[in-house]
Structure formats: structure tokens, C-alpha cells
Amino acid sequence: MGNCLAKSRDRDNDSDQHVEFAAGNVALITTKEAWDQKLEEAKKDGKIVIANFSAVWCGPCKVIAPYYCEMSEKYTSMMFLLVDVDELTDFSTSWDIKATPTFFFFKDGQQLDKLVGANKPELEKKLVAIADSVPQNKQ
């Protein structure tokens, strides 16, 4: 299984701390422009977007990151994004992020759903429901 690792800030060069947040098919969003571009791309391709607002220092975020990456490889008809709330502070504030991780689900640029917390069963339930509602090529 691919380990899910992003650029952690290496606060305390502890190798345990190094969890990959953007692996698999997860795209790391570092600018507002990149966000707009991805949402536009998804709209054009008719893809559902799942955005994970996360933080490298957040324990639950680290726990769910590998799972999120795994889901990005399973549900290839969806676009998985990762936003580091510390990198994009103002942008994250504009989404009223009160806790990390917070997952948003978008279709055609509109928010469909939201999930706060590293709740694997609930995240999977939402992904399955969305996958079932969207016609896609079954392998």
C-alpha cells in the first residue's frame, strides 16, 4: 500500500511524524488559483470534488490521510484535493473551517456535503453514496 506523505514542516525531525498527506491521486492545493483551476476542471469533466482541509500537526488528520489517499485511488471518477489550512489560512477561514480535518464535497462548483472530523466510516459512506449517484465507467 502506498504510504500517504506530504511536505511536513519537520518541526521535530521525527520520522514517525512524516505522514504523506497528498499521495495517490490527491492533489495538494497551495494557492487560491490552483483551487479555482481544479474546481473549473472538475466542472468541465463532470467530476465530484472532495476537498480535505487538513493540517500537518493535526493527529486525526495524519490518521485519516493514508485512507483519503487510498480512496483517491479507488474512486478515480472523483477529484481529491488537499488544502493545508496553515498554508492557505485566509482561504480556509473563508470556508469557516473550525476543526481539521474537514471534508467538503462539490459538484459543478456547488457544495453538496460536508464532514467534520476524521470519521472513516462516515467518509466512506458519503463517498459510496456519491459514487452511486454518479454514472461512471465500472472497471
PDB file of C-alpha atoms in Angstrom:
ATOM      1  CA  MET A   1       0.000   0.000   0.000  1.00  0.00           C
ATOM      2  CA  GLY A   2       1.281   3.446  -0.843  1.00  0.00           C
ATOM      3  CA  ASN A   3       2.160   5.482   2.168  1.00  0.00           C
ATOM      4  CA  CYS A   4       0.344   8.784   2.083  1.00  0.00           C
ATOM      5  CA  LEU A   5       3.439  11.729   2.722  1.00  0.00           C
ATOM      6  CA  ALA A   6       3.369  15.470   2.168  1.00  0.00           C
ATOM      7  CA  LYS A   7       5.851  18.155   2.890  1.00  0.00           C
ATOM      8  CA  SER A   8       5.649  18.165   6.639  1.00  0.00           C
ATOM      9  CA  ARG A   9       7.206  21.156   8.289  1.00  0.00           C
ATOM     10  CA  ASP A  10       9.667  18.921  10.116  1.00  0.00           C
ATOM     11  CA  ARG A  11       9.076  20.609  13.420  1.00  0.00           C
ATOM     12  CA  ASP A  12      10.851  17.794  15.171  1.00  0.00           C
ATOM     13  CA  ASN A  13      12.661  15.682  12.583  1.00  0.00           C
ATOM     14  CA  ASP A  14      10.856  12.615  13.874  1.00  0.00           C
ATOM     15  CA  SER A  15      10.350  10.099  11.099  1.00  0.00           C
ATOM     16  CA  ASP A  16       7.065   8.989  12.684  1.00  0.00           C
ATOM     17  CA  GLN A  17       5.739  12.489  12.096  1.00  0.00           C
ATOM     18  CA  HIS A  18       6.270  12.168   8.369  1.00  0.00           C
ATOM     19  CA  VAL A  19       2.883  11.104   7.069  1.00  0.00           C
ATOM     20  CA  GLU A  20       2.160  11.606   3.400  1.00  0.00           C
ATOM     21  CA  PHE A  21      -0.927  13.769   3.038  1.00  0.00           C
ATOM     22  CA  ALA A  22      -1.006  14.062  -0.754  1.00  0.00           C
ATOM     23  CA  ALA A  23      -0.269  10.714  -2.381  1.00  0.00           C
ATOM     24  CA  GLY A  24      -2.271   8.503  -4.690  1.00  0.00           C
ATOM     25  CA  ASN A  25      -4.490  10.772  -6.763  1.00  0.00           C
ATOM     26  CA  VAL A  26      -4.670  13.516  -4.150  1.00  0.00           C
ATOM     27  CA  ALA A  27      -3.714  16.967  -5.456  1.00  0.00           C
ATOM     28  CA  LEU A  28      -2.136  19.344  -2.954  1.00  0.00           C
ATOM     29  CA  ILE A  29      -3.624  22.829  -3.294  1.00  0.00           C
ATOM     30  CA  THR A  30      -1.239  25.612  -2.312  1.00  0.00           C
ATOM     31  CA  THR A  31      -2.883  28.638  -3.915  1.00  0.00           C
ATOM     32  CA  LYS A  32      -6.386  30.014  -4.368  1.00  0.00           C
ATOM     33  CA  GLU A  33      -5.717  29.997  -8.128  1.00  0.00           C
ATOM     34  CA  ALA A  34      -4.935  26.267  -8.072  1.00  0.00           C
ATOM     35  CA  TRP A  35      -8.203  25.686  -6.187  1.00  0.00           C
ATOM     36  CA  ASP A  36     -10.229  27.640  -8.752  1.00  0.00           C
ATOM     37  CA  GLN A  37      -8.467  25.848 -11.588  1.00  0.00           C
ATOM     38  CA  LYS A  38      -9.192  22.383 -10.128  1.00  0.00           C
ATOM     39  CA  LEU A  39     -12.851  23.184  -9.462  1.00  0.00           C
ATOM     40  CA  GLU A  40     -13.196  24.523 -13.002  1.00  0.00           C
ATOM     41  CA  GLU A  41     -11.522  21.391 -14.390  1.00  0.00           C
ATOM     42  CA  ALA A  42     -13.848  19.148 -12.348  1.00  0.00           C
ATOM     43  CA  LYS A  43     -16.888  21.088 -13.525  1.00  0.00           C
ATOM     44  CA  LYS A  44     -15.794  20.670 -17.135  1.00  0.00           C
ATOM     45  CA  ASP A  45     -15.180  16.923 -16.665  1.00  0.00           C
ATOM     46  CA  GLY A  46     -18.339  16.419 -14.612  1.00  0.00           C
ATOM     47  CA  LYS A  47     -16.312  15.199 -11.642  1.00  0.00           C
ATOM     48  CA  ILE A  48     -17.292  15.373  -7.992  1.00  0.00           C
ATOM     49  CA  VAL A  49     -14.632  17.120  -5.891  1.00  0.00           C
ATOM     50  CA  ILE A  50     -13.700  16.063  -2.374  1.00  0.00           C
ATOM     51  CA  ALA A  51     -11.577  18.610  -0.546  1.00  0.00           C
ATOM     52  CA  ASN A  52      -9.767  17.730   2.666  1.00  0.00           C
ATOM     53  CA  PHE A  53      -8.907  20.802   4.759  1.00  0.00           C
ATOM     54  CA  SER A  54      -6.115  19.469   6.913  1.00  0.00           C
ATOM     55  CA  ALA A  55      -3.034  20.378   8.957  1.00  0.00           C
ATOM     56  CA  VAL A  56       0.300  18.594   9.235  1.00  0.00           C
ATOM     57  CA  TRP A  57       0.369  18.932  13.028  1.00  0.00           C
ATOM     58  CA  CYS A  58      -3.141  17.520  13.471  1.00  0.00           C
ATOM     59  CA  GLY A  59      -3.185  13.955  14.840  1.00  0.00           C
ATOM     60  CA  PRO A  60      -6.559  12.890  13.381  1.00  0.00           C
ATOM     61  CA  CYS A  61      -5.524  14.364  10.003  1.00  0.00           C
ATOM     62  CA  LYS A  62      -2.450  12.126   9.990  1.00  0.00           C
ATOM     63  CA  VAL A  63      -4.572   9.128  10.859  1.00  0.00           C
ATOM     64  CA  ILE A  64      -7.043   9.618   8.026  1.00  0.00           C
ATOM     65  CA  ALA A  65      -4.552  10.860   5.390  1.00  0.00           C
ATOM     66  CA  PRO A  66      -3.476   7.401   4.147  1.00  0.00           C
ATOM     67  CA  TYR A  67      -7.125   6.356   3.937  1.00  0.00           C
ATOM     68  CA  TYR A  68      -8.014   9.505   1.995  1.00  0.00           C
ATOM     69  CA  CYS A  69      -5.176   8.762  -0.441  1.00  0.00           C
ATOM     70  CA  GLU A  70      -6.370   5.178  -0.753  1.00  0.00           C
ATOM     71  CA  MET A  71      -9.909   6.363  -1.545  1.00  0.00           C
ATOM     72  CA  SER A  72      -8.494   8.675  -4.233  1.00  0.00           C
ATOM     73  CA  GLU A  73      -7.140   5.587  -5.992  1.00  0.00           C
ATOM     74  CA  LYS A  74     -10.393   3.670  -5.558  1.00  0.00           C
ATOM     75  CA  TYR A  75     -12.740   6.430  -6.722  1.00  0.00           C
ATOM     76  CA  THR A  76     -10.890   7.693  -9.770  1.00  0.00           C
ATOM     77  CA  SER A  77     -14.037   9.325 -11.164  1.00  0.00           C
ATOM     78  CA  MET A  78     -13.788  11.895  -8.352  1.00  0.00           C
ATOM     79  CA  MET A  79     -11.198  14.591  -7.790  1.00  0.00           C
ATOM     80  CA  PHE A  80      -9.483  14.532  -4.396  1.00  0.00           C
ATOM     81  CA  LEU A  81      -7.899  17.748  -3.152  1.00  0.00           C
ATOM     82  CA  LEU A  82      -5.924  18.555  -0.046  1.00  0.00           C
ATOM     83  CA  VAL A  83      -5.747  22.032   1.445  1.00  0.00           C
ATOM     84  CA  ASP A  84      -3.238  22.732   4.221  1.00  0.00           C
ATOM     85  CA  VAL A  85      -5.042  25.210   6.476  1.00  0.00           C
ATOM     86  CA  ASP A  86      -1.705  26.678   7.587  1.00  0.00           C
ATOM     87  CA  GLU A  87      -0.570  27.284   4.017  1.00  0.00           C
ATOM     88  CA  LEU A  88      -3.869  28.852   2.967  1.00  0.00           C
ATOM     89  CA  THR A  89      -5.050  30.482   6.171  1.00  0.00           C
ATOM     90  CA  ASP A  90      -7.301  33.186   4.725  1.00  0.00           C
ATOM     91  CA  PHE A  91      -8.772  30.807   2.187  1.00  0.00           C
ATOM     92  CA  SER A  92      -9.526  28.209   4.890  1.00  0.00           C
ATOM     93  CA  THR A  93     -11.069  30.885   7.089  1.00  0.00           C
ATOM     94  CA  SER A  94     -13.349  31.855   4.210  1.00  0.00           C
ATOM     95  CA  TRP A  95     -14.693  28.269   4.313  1.00  0.00           C
ATOM     96  CA  ASP A  96     -15.324  28.611   8.028  1.00  0.00           C
ATOM     97  CA  ILE A  97     -13.051  25.717   8.970  1.00  0.00           C
ATOM     98  CA  LYS A  98     -13.405  25.280  12.722  1.00  0.00           C
ATOM     99  CA  ALA A  99     -11.711  21.899  13.037  1.00  0.00           C
ATOM    100  CA  THR A 100      -9.400  19.713  10.994  1.00  0.00           C
ATOM    101  CA  PRO A 101      -9.877  17.604   9.088  1.00  0.00           C
ATOM    102  CA  THR A 102     -12.967  18.998   7.381  1.00  0.00           C
ATOM    103  CA  PHE A 103     -14.076  17.392   4.135  1.00  0.00           C
ATOM    104  CA  PHE A 104     -16.161  19.219   1.544  1.00  0.00           C
ATOM    105  CA  PHE A 105     -17.942  17.597  -1.383  1.00  0.00           C
ATOM    106  CA  PHE A 106     -18.627  19.669  -4.511  1.00  0.00           C
ATOM    107  CA  LYS A 107     -20.470  19.123  -7.752  1.00  0.00           C
ATOM    108  CA  ASP A 108     -20.456  21.753 -10.516  1.00  0.00           C
ATOM    109  CA  GLY A 109     -18.753  24.155  -8.125  1.00  0.00           C
ATOM    110  CA  GLN A 110     -21.598  23.843  -5.589  1.00  0.00           C
ATOM    111  CA  GLN A 111     -21.155  22.346  -2.141  1.00  0.00           C
ATOM    112  CA  LEU A 112     -23.052  19.056  -1.839  1.00  0.00           C
ATOM    113  CA  ASP A 113     -21.983  17.976   1.602  1.00  0.00           C
ATOM    114  CA  LYS A 114     -19.525  18.457   4.434  1.00  0.00           C
ATOM    115  CA  LEU A 115     -17.951  16.204   7.053  1.00  0.00           C
ATOM    116  CA  VAL A 116     -16.021  17.434  10.070  1.00  0.00           C
ATOM    117  CA  GLY A 117     -13.576  15.071  11.757  1.00  0.00           C
ATOM    118  CA  ALA A 118     -11.508  12.013  10.870  1.00  0.00           C
ATOM    119  CA  ASN A 119     -14.511   9.731  10.660  1.00  0.00           C
ATOM    120  CA  LYS A 120     -13.576   6.913   8.253  1.00  0.00           C
ATOM    121  CA  PRO A 121     -16.959   5.111   8.210  1.00  0.00           C
ATOM    122  CA  GLU A 122     -18.832   8.355   7.614  1.00  0.00           C
ATOM    123  CA  LEU A 123     -16.373   9.484   4.915  1.00  0.00           C
ATOM    124  CA  GLU A 124     -16.679   6.151   3.153  1.00  0.00           C
ATOM    125  CA  LYS A 125     -20.483   6.248   3.440  1.00  0.00           C
ATOM    126  CA  LYS A 126     -20.548   9.668   1.769  1.00  0.00           C
ATOM    127  CA  LEU A 127     -18.093   8.576  -0.948  1.00  0.00           C
ATOM    128  CA  VAL A 128     -20.122   5.454  -1.698  1.00  0.00           C
ATOM    129  CA  ALA A 129     -23.382   7.426  -1.839  1.00  0.00           C
ATOM    130  CA  ILE A 130     -21.835   9.971  -4.198  1.00  0.00           C
ATOM    131  CA  ALA A 131     -20.219   7.263  -6.337  1.00  0.00           C
ATOM    132  CA  ASP A 132     -23.585   5.512  -6.624  1.00  0.00           C
ATOM    133  CA  SER A 133     -25.314   8.720  -7.679  1.00  0.00           C
ATOM    134  CA  VAL A 134     -22.877   9.430 -10.499  1.00  0.00           C
ATOM    135  CA  PRO A 135     -22.740   7.417 -13.716  1.00  0.00           C
ATOM    136  CA  GLN A 136     -19.196   6.197 -14.151  1.00  0.00           C
ATOM    137  CA  ASN A 137     -17.190   3.615 -16.008  1.00  0.00           C
ATOM    138  CA  LYS A 138     -17.036   0.490 -13.899  1.00  0.00           C
ATOM    139  CA  GLN A 139     -13.822  -1.439 -14.328  1.00  0.00           C
TER     140      GLN A 139
END
